[in-house]
Amino acid sequence: MNNTLHNAENTLLEVRDLHTYFYTLDRVVRAVDGVSFKINERQTVGIVGESGSGKTVTALSILRLIPEPPGKIVSGNIFFRGTDLLALSRKKELRKIRGNKISMIFQEPMSSLNPVYTIGNQIAEVLQIHRNMTRREAMQEAIRLLDLVKIPSPQQRAREYPHQLSGGMQQRAMIAMALACQPDLLIADEPTTALDVTVQAQILELMEELQQKFQTAILMITHNFGIIAEIADTVLVMYAGMIVEQAMTTELYDNPLHPYTRLLLRSLPNLEQVAEENDLPTIEGTVPDPSDYPSGCRFHPRCPLMTEECVRETPELIEVSDGHFVRCIYWDKF
């Protein structure tokens, strides 16, 4: 882990008070509802939380990939090297950033790769568009990139279609495509979800190696605290469209302050505990409907420490120690 500290001089990306909503005929879905954070150069930031917390919508908002309609970035700012991405024209200016300076690895490689084009052609297209390479040069570079991400027989694989590759190889091909232009920021949205644990470990090790090689910052989105512990410098815990806790990774594990964070960490599998209790610890209830958030603290219906004040008071995200932020009115009382 890099352990780069936040400061204005090396801030790469800054998200300020981001609100992204989806509008239907009868309701407004507030998927992201006031999110702010920074990513420094060469830093790895992890966003963790249950499905439906707003993690992926946050990532898609950064690249302005929210489908409009029904989605809309209602307010906020997304500064990349001082330029507000929300102020750029969608086609020309944004294309210079998207896929070039900021790349994204999507959740499901099989649905992200085009089934009718070879792996080599798909990587080469990125190089032709963003690096002005000829088709021949782009194909040679695509083969080099496949070799870089440790795909065996890269020349042969470059001529194959996505369905001919295993899940792990497809994900490696996605990483090669994302790194083709040596981006400053790589957004990885659940990059190991569909893979077995052995391949997961290989993919994470590969990403760390490539980060060191290309000096790329990473925004890692996952529901897996184990992945966060291995790769992230700073952790953002999201719940119901908001960040409820933010801290350096070691600090968060040693001293979690929000009840939700504590319950997430407690629910990590522990073989001794499972053997004794025959059950995995769980968090009661479900993530609330983003079109109908509860009053006060959004976690209070599931919180074992809830009081009447939690129902009335909407907590702010406050800094309680250096770099450690929490959204809970009773953070120091437990």
PDB file of N, CA and C in Angstrom, residues 155-231:
ATOM      1  N   GLN A 155       0.024 -13.792 -28.642  1.00  0.00           N
ATOM      2  CA  GLN A 155      -0.274 -13.650 -30.078  1.00  0.00           C
ATOM      3  C   GLN A 155      -1.496 -14.452 -30.469  1.00  0.00           C
ATOM      4  N   GLN A 156      -1.594 -15.659 -29.941  1.00  0.00           N
ATOM      5  CA  GLN A 156      -2.751 -16.511 -30.225  1.00  0.00           C
ATOM      6  C   GLN A 156      -4.009 -15.931 -29.584  1.00  0.00           C
ATOM      7  N   ARG A 157      -3.898 -15.517 -28.304  1.00  0.00           N
ATOM      8  CA  ARG A 157      -5.062 -14.992 -27.582  1.00  0.00           C
ATOM      9  C   ARG A 157      -5.593 -13.720 -28.223  1.00  0.00           C
ATOM     10  N   ALA A 158      -4.715 -12.918 -28.802  1.00  0.00           N
ATOM     11  CA  ALA A 158      -5.152 -11.674 -29.447  1.00  0.00           C
ATOM     12  C   ALA A 158      -6.087 -11.952 -30.615  1.00  0.00           C
ATOM     13  N   ARG A 159      -5.975 -13.152 -31.215  1.00  0.00           N
ATOM     14  CA  ARG A 159      -6.819 -13.512 -32.357  1.00  0.00           C
ATOM     15  C   ARG A 159      -8.102 -14.224 -31.923  1.00  0.00           C
ATOM     16  N   GLU A 160      -8.262 -14.456 -30.616  1.00  0.00           N
ATOM     17  CA  GLU A 160      -9.425 -15.194 -30.123  1.00  0.00           C
ATOM     18  C   GLU A 160     -10.531 -14.254 -29.667  1.00  0.00           C
ATOM     19  N   TYR A 161     -11.722 -14.827 -29.550  1.00  0.00           N
ATOM     20  CA  TYR A 161     -12.898 -14.065 -29.127  1.00  0.00           C
ATOM     21  C   TYR A 161     -13.119 -14.259 -27.620  1.00  0.00           C
ATOM     22  N   PRO A 162     -13.868 -13.349 -26.976  1.00  0.00           N
ATOM     23  CA  PRO A 162     -14.039 -13.423 -25.520  1.00  0.00           C
ATOM     24  C   PRO A 162     -14.501 -14.785 -25.009  1.00  0.00           C
ATOM     25  N   HIS A 163     -15.411 -15.448 -25.744  1.00  0.00           N
ATOM     26  CA  HIS A 163     -15.939 -16.723 -25.242  1.00  0.00           C
ATOM     27  C   HIS A 163     -14.892 -17.827 -25.218  1.00  0.00           C
ATOM     28  N   GLN A 164     -13.769 -17.605 -25.903  1.00  0.00           N
ATOM     29  CA  GLN A 164     -12.717 -18.617 -25.937  1.00  0.00           C
ATOM     30  C   GLN A 164     -11.762 -18.495 -24.749  1.00  0.00           C
ATOM     31  N   LEU A 165     -11.933 -17.447 -23.950  1.00  0.00           N
ATOM     32  CA  LEU A 165     -11.069 -17.216 -22.804  1.00  0.00           C
ATOM     33  C   LEU A 165     -11.800 -17.548 -21.502  1.00  0.00           C
ATOM     34  N   SER A 166     -11.048 -17.981 -20.507  1.00  0.00           N
ATOM     35  CA  SER A 166     -11.628 -18.224 -19.187  1.00  0.00           C
ATOM     36  C   SER A 166     -11.984 -16.885 -18.536  1.00  0.00           C
ATOM     37  N   GLY A 167     -12.736 -16.951 -17.425  1.00  0.00           N
ATOM     38  CA  GLY A 167     -13.104 -15.721 -16.729  1.00  0.00           C
ATOM     39  C   GLY A 167     -11.903 -14.919 -16.270  1.00  0.00           C
ATOM     40  N   GLY A 168     -10.893 -15.617 -15.759  1.00  0.00           N
ATOM     41  CA  GLY A 168      -9.684 -14.935 -15.319  1.00  0.00           C
ATOM     42  C   GLY A 168      -8.947 -14.266 -16.467  1.00  0.00           C
ATOM     43  N   MET A 169      -8.872 -14.946 -17.618  1.00  0.00           N
ATOM     44  CA  MET A 169      -8.205 -14.356 -18.779  1.00  0.00           C
ATOM     45  C   MET A 169      -8.997 -13.174 -19.336  1.00  0.00           C
ATOM     46  N   GLN A 170     -10.313 -13.277 -19.324  1.00  0.00           N
ATOM     47  CA  GLN A 170     -11.141 -12.147 -19.763  1.00  0.00           C
ATOM     48  C   GLN A 170     -10.872 -10.919 -18.887  1.00  0.00           C
ATOM     49  N   GLN A 171     -10.769 -11.134 -17.582  1.00  0.00           N
ATOM     50  CA  GLN A 171     -10.511 -10.012 -16.689  1.00  0.00           C
ATOM     51  C   GLN A 171      -9.120  -9.434 -16.929  1.00  0.00           C
ATOM     52  N   ARG A 172      -8.148 -10.285 -17.206  1.00  0.00           N
ATOM     53  CA  ARG A 172      -6.807  -9.797 -17.537  1.00  0.00           C
ATOM     54  C   ARG A 172      -6.832  -8.986 -18.828  1.00  0.00           C
ATOM     55  N   ALA A 173      -7.632  -9.435 -19.797  1.00  0.00           N
ATOM     56  CA  ALA A 173      -7.759  -8.685 -21.050  1.00  0.00           C
ATOM     57  C   ALA A 173      -8.395  -7.312 -20.795  1.00  0.00           C
ATOM     58  N   MET A 174      -9.386  -7.273 -19.887  1.00  0.00           N
ATOM     59  CA  MET A 174     -10.004  -5.997 -19.527  1.00  0.00           C
ATOM     60  C   MET A 174      -8.994  -5.062 -18.875  1.00  0.00           C
ATOM     61  N   ILE A 175      -8.128  -5.619 -18.037  1.00  0.00           N
ATOM     62  CA  ILE A 175      -7.089  -4.815 -17.391  1.00  0.00           C
ATOM     63  C   ILE A 175      -6.111  -4.286 -18.442  1.00  0.00           C
ATOM     64  N   ALA A 176      -5.744  -5.143 -19.390  1.00  0.00           N
ATOM     65  CA  ALA A 176      -4.851  -4.705 -20.475  1.00  0.00           C
ATOM     66  C   ALA A 176      -5.467  -3.558 -21.256  1.00  0.00           C
ATOM     67  N   MET A 177      -6.768  -3.665 -21.539  1.00  0.00           N
ATOM     68  CA  MET A 177      -7.464  -2.612 -22.278  1.00  0.00           C
ATOM     69  C   MET A 177      -7.504  -1.313 -21.475  1.00  0.00           C
ATOM     70  N   ALA A 178      -7.777  -1.453 -20.168  1.00  0.00           N
ATOM     71  CA  ALA A 178      -7.874  -0.268 -19.310  1.00  0.00           C
ATOM     72  C   ALA A 178      -6.533   0.438 -19.165  1.00  0.00           C
ATOM     73  N   LEU A 179      -5.458  -0.332 -19.198  1.00  0.00           N
ATOM     74  CA  LEU A 179      -4.126   0.253 -19.015  1.00  0.00           C
ATOM     75  C   LEU A 179      -3.433   0.610 -20.327  1.00  0.00           C
ATOM     76  N   ALA A 180      -4.117   0.408 -21.438  1.00  0.00           N
ATOM     77  CA  ALA A 180      -3.500   0.613 -22.751  1.00  0.00           C
ATOM     78  C   ALA A 180      -2.924   2.014 -22.912  1.00  0.00           C
ATOM     79  N   CYS A 181      -3.613   3.008 -22.371  1.00  0.00           N
ATOM     80  CA  CYS A 181      -3.160   4.399 -22.518  1.00  0.00           C
ATOM     81  C   CYS A 181      -2.432   4.910 -21.285  1.00  0.00           C
ATOM     82  N   GLN A 182      -2.054   3.983 -20.397  1.00  0.00           N
ATOM     83  CA  GLN A 182      -1.364   4.336 -19.160  1.00  0.00           C
ATOM     84  C   GLN A 182      -2.097   5.469 -18.436  1.00  0.00           C
ATOM     85  N   PRO A 183      -3.339   5.212 -18.006  1.00  0.00           N
ATOM     86  CA  PRO A 183      -4.156   6.264 -17.396  1.00  0.00           C
ATOM     87  C   PRO A 183      -3.612   6.714 -16.044  1.00  0.00           C
ATOM     88  N   ASP A 184      -4.002   7.917 -15.636  1.00  0.00           N
ATOM     89  CA  ASP A 184      -3.633   8.419 -14.313  1.00  0.00           C
ATOM     90  C   ASP A 184      -4.503   7.787 -13.231  1.00  0.00           C
ATOM     91  N   LEU A 185      -5.735   7.414 -13.603  1.00  0.00           N
ATOM     92  CA  LEU A 185      -6.671   6.827 -12.633  1.00  0.00           C
ATOM     93  C   LEU A 185      -7.351   5.615 -13.252  1.00  0.00           C
ATOM     94  N   LEU A 186      -7.346   4.519 -12.511  1.00  0.00           N
ATOM     95  CA  LEU A 186      -8.034   3.298 -12.928  1.00  0.00           C
ATOM     96  C   LEU A 186      -9.162   3.024 -11.937  1.00  0.00           C
ATOM     97  N   ILE A 187     -10.392   2.967 -12.443  1.00  0.00           N
ATOM     98  CA  ILE A 187     -11.549   2.640 -11.618  1.00  0.00           C
ATOM     99  C   ILE A 187     -11.863   1.165 -11.821  1.00  0.00           C
ATOM    100  N   ALA A 188     -11.798   0.404 -10.746  1.00  0.00           N
ATOM    101  CA  ALA A 188     -12.043  -1.042 -10.826  1.00  0.00           C
ATOM    102  C   ALA A 188     -13.320  -1.362 -10.065  1.00  0.00           C
ATOM    103  N   ASP A 189     -14.382  -1.707 -10.795  1.00  0.00           N
ATOM    104  CA  ASP A 189     -15.684  -1.972 -10.186  1.00  0.00           C
ATOM    105  C   ASP A 189     -15.871  -3.474 -10.001  1.00  0.00           C
ATOM    106  N   GLU A 190     -15.690  -3.947  -8.787  1.00  0.00           N
ATOM    107  CA  GLU A 190     -15.823  -5.377  -8.464  1.00  0.00           C
ATOM    108  C   GLU A 190     -15.050  -6.240  -9.463  1.00  0.00           C
ATOM    109  N   PRO A 191     -13.749  -6.001  -9.644  1.00  0.00           N
ATOM    110  CA  PRO A 191     -13.023  -6.689 -10.718  1.00  0.00           C
ATOM    111  C   PRO A 191     -12.807  -8.176 -10.488  1.00  0.00           C
ATOM    112  N   THR A 192     -13.078  -8.673  -9.292  1.00  0.00           N
ATOM    113  CA  THR A 192     -12.827 -10.091  -9.024  1.00  0.00           C
ATOM    114  C   THR A 192     -14.074 -10.851  -8.586  1.00  0.00           C
ATOM    115  N   THR A 193     -15.256 -10.234  -8.740  1.00  0.00           N
ATOM    116  CA  THR A 193     -16.491 -10.824  -8.196  1.00  0.00           C
ATOM    117  C   THR A 193     -16.776 -12.220  -8.715  1.00  0.00           C
ATOM    118  N   ALA A 194     -16.658 -12.438 -10.027  1.00  0.00           N
ATOM    119  CA  ALA A 194     -17.067 -13.715 -10.617  1.00  0.00           C
ATOM    120  C   ALA A 194     -15.941 -14.747 -10.655  1.00  0.00           C
ATOM    121  N   LEU A 195     -14.824 -14.451  -9.989  1.00  0.00           N
ATOM    122  CA  LEU A 195     -13.657 -15.317 -10.077  1.00  0.00           C
ATOM    123  C   LEU A 195     -13.464 -16.118  -8.799  1.00  0.00           C
ATOM    124  N   ASP A 196     -12.849 -17.307  -8.927  1.00  0.00           N
ATOM    125  CA  ASP A 196     -12.575 -18.084  -7.724  1.00  0.00           C
ATOM    126  C   ASP A 196     -11.432 -17.433  -6.940  1.00  0.00           C
ATOM    127  N   VAL A 197     -11.241 -17.835  -5.684  1.00  0.00           N
ATOM    128  CA  VAL A 197     -10.328 -17.121  -4.793  1.00  0.00           C
ATOM    129  C   VAL A 197      -8.881 -17.143  -5.291  1.00  0.00           C
ATOM    130  N   THR A 198      -8.477 -18.226  -5.931  1.00  0.00           N
ATOM    131  CA  THR A 198      -7.103 -18.300  -6.438  1.00  0.00           C
ATOM    132  C   THR A 198      -6.878 -17.275  -7.537  1.00  0.00           C
ATOM    133  N   VAL A 199      -7.817 -17.199  -8.479  1.00  0.00           N
ATOM    134  CA  VAL A 199      -7.706 -16.228  -9.573  1.00  0.00           C
ATOM    135  C   VAL A 199      -7.865 -14.805  -9.031  1.00  0.00           C
ATOM    136  N   GLN A 200      -8.734 -14.619  -8.032  1.00  0.00           N
ATOM    137  CA  GLN A 200      -8.874 -13.314  -7.392  1.00  0.00           C
ATOM    138  C   GLN A 200      -7.527 -12.808  -6.902  1.00  0.00           C
ATOM    139  N   ALA A 201      -6.818 -13.664  -6.190  1.00  0.00           N
ATOM    140  CA  ALA A 201      -5.513 -13.287  -5.640  1.00  0.00           C
ATOM    141  C   ALA A 201      -4.536 -12.924  -6.753  1.00  0.00           C
ATOM    142  N   GLN A 202      -4.574 -13.672  -7.860  1.00  0.00           N
ATOM    143  CA  GLN A 202      -3.683 -13.395  -8.981  1.00  0.00           C
ATOM    144  C   GLN A 202      -4.004 -12.027  -9.619  1.00  0.00           C
ATOM    145  N   ILE A 203      -5.306 -11.731  -9.755  1.00  0.00           N
ATOM    146  CA  ILE A 203      -5.719 -10.464 -10.361  1.00  0.00           C
ATOM    147  C   ILE A 203      -5.298  -9.290  -9.480  1.00  0.00           C
ATOM    148  N   LEU A 204      -5.487  -9.417  -8.172  1.00  0.00           N
ATOM    149  CA  LEU A 204      -5.101  -8.338  -7.253  1.00  0.00           C
ATOM    150  C   LEU A 204      -3.589  -8.124  -7.262  1.00  0.00           C
ATOM    151  N   GLU A 205      -2.844  -9.220  -7.287  1.00  0.00           N
ATOM    152  CA  GLU A 205      -1.378  -9.114  -7.348  1.00  0.00           C
ATOM    153  C   GLU A 205      -0.951  -8.444  -8.651  1.00  0.00           C
ATOM    154  N   LEU A 206      -1.619  -8.806  -9.746  1.00  0.00           N
ATOM    155  CA  LEU A 206      -1.315  -8.211 -11.040  1.00  0.00           C
ATOM    156  C   LEU A 206      -1.599  -6.706 -11.025  1.00  0.00           C
ATOM    157  N   MET A 207      -2.733  -6.308 -10.449  1.00  0.00           N
ATOM    158  CA  MET A 207      -3.083  -4.890 -10.408  1.00  0.00           C
ATOM    159  C   MET A 207      -2.062  -4.094  -9.603  1.00  0.00           C
ATOM    160  N   GLU A 208      -1.586  -4.671  -8.505  1.00  0.00           N
ATOM    161  CA  GLU A 208      -0.579  -3.976  -7.697  1.00  0.00           C
ATOM    162  C   GLU A 208       0.737  -3.839  -8.458  1.00  0.00           C
ATOM    163  N   GLU A 209       1.121  -4.893  -9.171  1.00  0.00           N
ATOM    164  CA  GLU A 209       2.347  -4.838  -9.978  1.00  0.00           C
ATOM    165  C   GLU A 209       2.246  -3.757 -11.051  1.00  0.00           C
ATOM    166  N   LEU A 210       1.112  -3.721 -11.744  1.00  0.00           N
ATOM    167  CA  LEU A 210       0.928  -2.752 -12.821  1.00  0.00           C
ATOM    168  C   LEU A 210       0.802  -1.334 -12.280  1.00  0.00           C
ATOM    169  N   GLN A 211       0.229  -1.202 -11.091  1.00  0.00           N
ATOM    170  CA  GLN A 211       0.151   0.127 -10.469  1.00  0.00           C
ATOM    171  C   GLN A 211       1.551   0.675 -10.218  1.00  0.00           C
ATOM    172  N   GLN A 212       2.429  -0.188  -9.711  1.00  0.00           N
ATOM    173  CA  GLN A 212       3.809   0.242  -9.481  1.00  0.00           C
ATOM    174  C   GLN A 212       4.512   0.596 -10.790  1.00  0.00           C
ATOM    175  N   LYS A 213       4.233  -0.173 -11.828  1.00  0.00           N
ATOM    176  CA  LYS A 213       4.889   0.047 -13.118  1.00  0.00           C
ATOM    177  C   LYS A 213       4.440   1.339 -13.770  1.00  0.00           C
ATOM    178  N   PHE A 214       3.119   1.601 -13.747  1.00  0.00           N
ATOM    179  CA  PHE A 214       2.575   2.759 -14.457  1.00  0.00           C
ATOM    180  C   PHE A 214       2.291   3.952 -13.546  1.00  0.00           C
ATOM    181  N   GLN A 215       2.491   3.775 -12.212  1.00  0.00           N
ATOM    182  CA  GLN A 215       2.235   4.866 -11.250  1.00  0.00           C
ATOM    183  C   GLN A 215       0.790   5.359 -11.335  1.00  0.00           C
ATOM    184  N   THR A 216      -0.128   4.428 -11.437  1.00  0.00           N
ATOM    185  CA  THR A 216      -1.554   4.735 -11.601  1.00  0.00           C
ATOM    186  C   THR A 216      -2.265   4.738 -10.255  1.00  0.00           C
ATOM    187  N   ALA A 217      -3.158   5.702 -10.059  1.00  0.00           N
ATOM    188  CA  ALA A 217      -4.037   5.683  -8.888  1.00  0.00           C
ATOM    189  C   ALA A 217      -5.190   4.726  -9.174  1.00  0.00           C
ATOM    190  N   ILE A 218      -5.740   4.112  -8.128  1.00  0.00           N
ATOM    191  CA  ILE A 218      -6.818   3.138  -8.296  1.00  0.00           C
ATOM    192  C   ILE A 218      -7.970   3.486  -7.367  1.00  0.00           C
ATOM    193  N   LEU A 219      -9.178   3.450  -7.928  1.00  0.00           N
ATOM    194  CA  LEU A 219     -10.397   3.497  -7.128  1.00  0.00           C
ATOM    195  C   LEU A 219     -10.998   2.093  -7.184  1.00  0.00           C
ATOM    196  N   MET A 220     -10.908   1.361  -6.082  1.00  0.00           N
ATOM    197  CA  MET A 220     -11.360  -0.027  -6.029  1.00  0.00           C
ATOM    198  C   MET A 220     -12.738  -0.090  -5.380  1.00  0.00           C
ATOM    199  N   ILE A 221     -13.712  -0.605  -6.110  1.00  0.00           N
ATOM    200  CA  ILE A 221     -15.082  -0.730  -5.607  1.00  0.00           C
ATOM    201  C   ILE A 221     -15.365  -2.202  -5.343  1.00  0.00           C
ATOM    202  N   THR A 222     -15.804  -2.502  -4.128  1.00  0.00           N
ATOM    203  CA  THR A 222     -16.034  -3.901  -3.777  1.00  0.00           C
ATOM    204  C   THR A 222     -16.935  -3.996  -2.552  1.00  0.00           C
ATOM    205  N   HIS A 223     -17.479  -5.184  -2.319  1.00  0.00           N
ATOM    206  CA  HIS A 223     -18.193  -5.457  -1.070  1.00  0.00           C
ATOM    207  C   HIS A 223     -17.332  -6.326  -0.162  1.00  0.00           C
ATOM    208  N   ASN A 224     -16.109  -6.610  -0.610  1.00  0.00           N
ATOM    209  CA  ASN A 224     -15.229  -7.565   0.060  1.00  0.00           C
ATOM    210  C   ASN A 224     -14.157  -6.834   0.871  1.00  0.00           C
ATOM    211  N   PHE A 225     -14.283  -6.867   2.182  1.00  0.00           N
ATOM    212  CA  PHE A 225     -13.311  -6.196   3.047  1.00  0.00           C
ATOM    213  C   PHE A 225     -11.930  -6.842   2.958  1.00  0.00           C
ATOM    214  N   GLY A 226     -11.871  -8.115   2.597  1.00  0.00           N
ATOM    215  CA  GLY A 226     -10.586  -8.771   2.448  1.00  0.00           C
ATOM    216  C   GLY A 226      -9.767  -8.152   1.325  1.00  0.00           C
ATOM    217  N   ILE A 227     -10.432  -7.835   0.213  1.00  0.00           N
ATOM    218  CA  ILE A 227      -9.756  -7.181  -0.905  1.00  0.00           C
ATOM    219  C   ILE A 227      -9.286  -5.795  -0.494  1.00  0.00           C
ATOM    220  N   ILE A 228     -10.152  -5.063   0.218  1.00  0.00           N
ATOM    221  CA  ILE A 228      -9.806  -3.721   0.668  1.00  0.00           C
ATOM    222  C   ILE A 228      -8.561  -3.749   1.550  1.00  0.00           C
ATOM    223  N   ALA A 229      -8.503  -4.717   2.472  1.00  0.00           N
ATOM    224  CA  ALA A 229      -7.365  -4.824   3.385  1.00  0.00           C
ATOM    225  C   ALA A 229      -6.067  -5.062   2.636  1.00  0.00           C
ATOM    226  N   GLU A 230      -6.165  -5.779   1.519  1.00  0.00           N
ATOM    227  CA  GLU A 230      -4.957  -6.145   0.788  1.00  0.00           C
ATOM    228  C   GLU A 230      -4.440  -5.039  -0.116  1.00  0.00           C
ATOM    229  N   ILE A 231      -5.335  -4.221  -0.655  1.00  0.00           N
ATOM    230  CA  ILE A 231      -4.914  -3.334  -1.733  1.00  0.00           C
ATOM    231  C   ILE A 231      -5.067  -1.842  -1.443  1.00  0.00           C
TER     232      ILE A 231
END
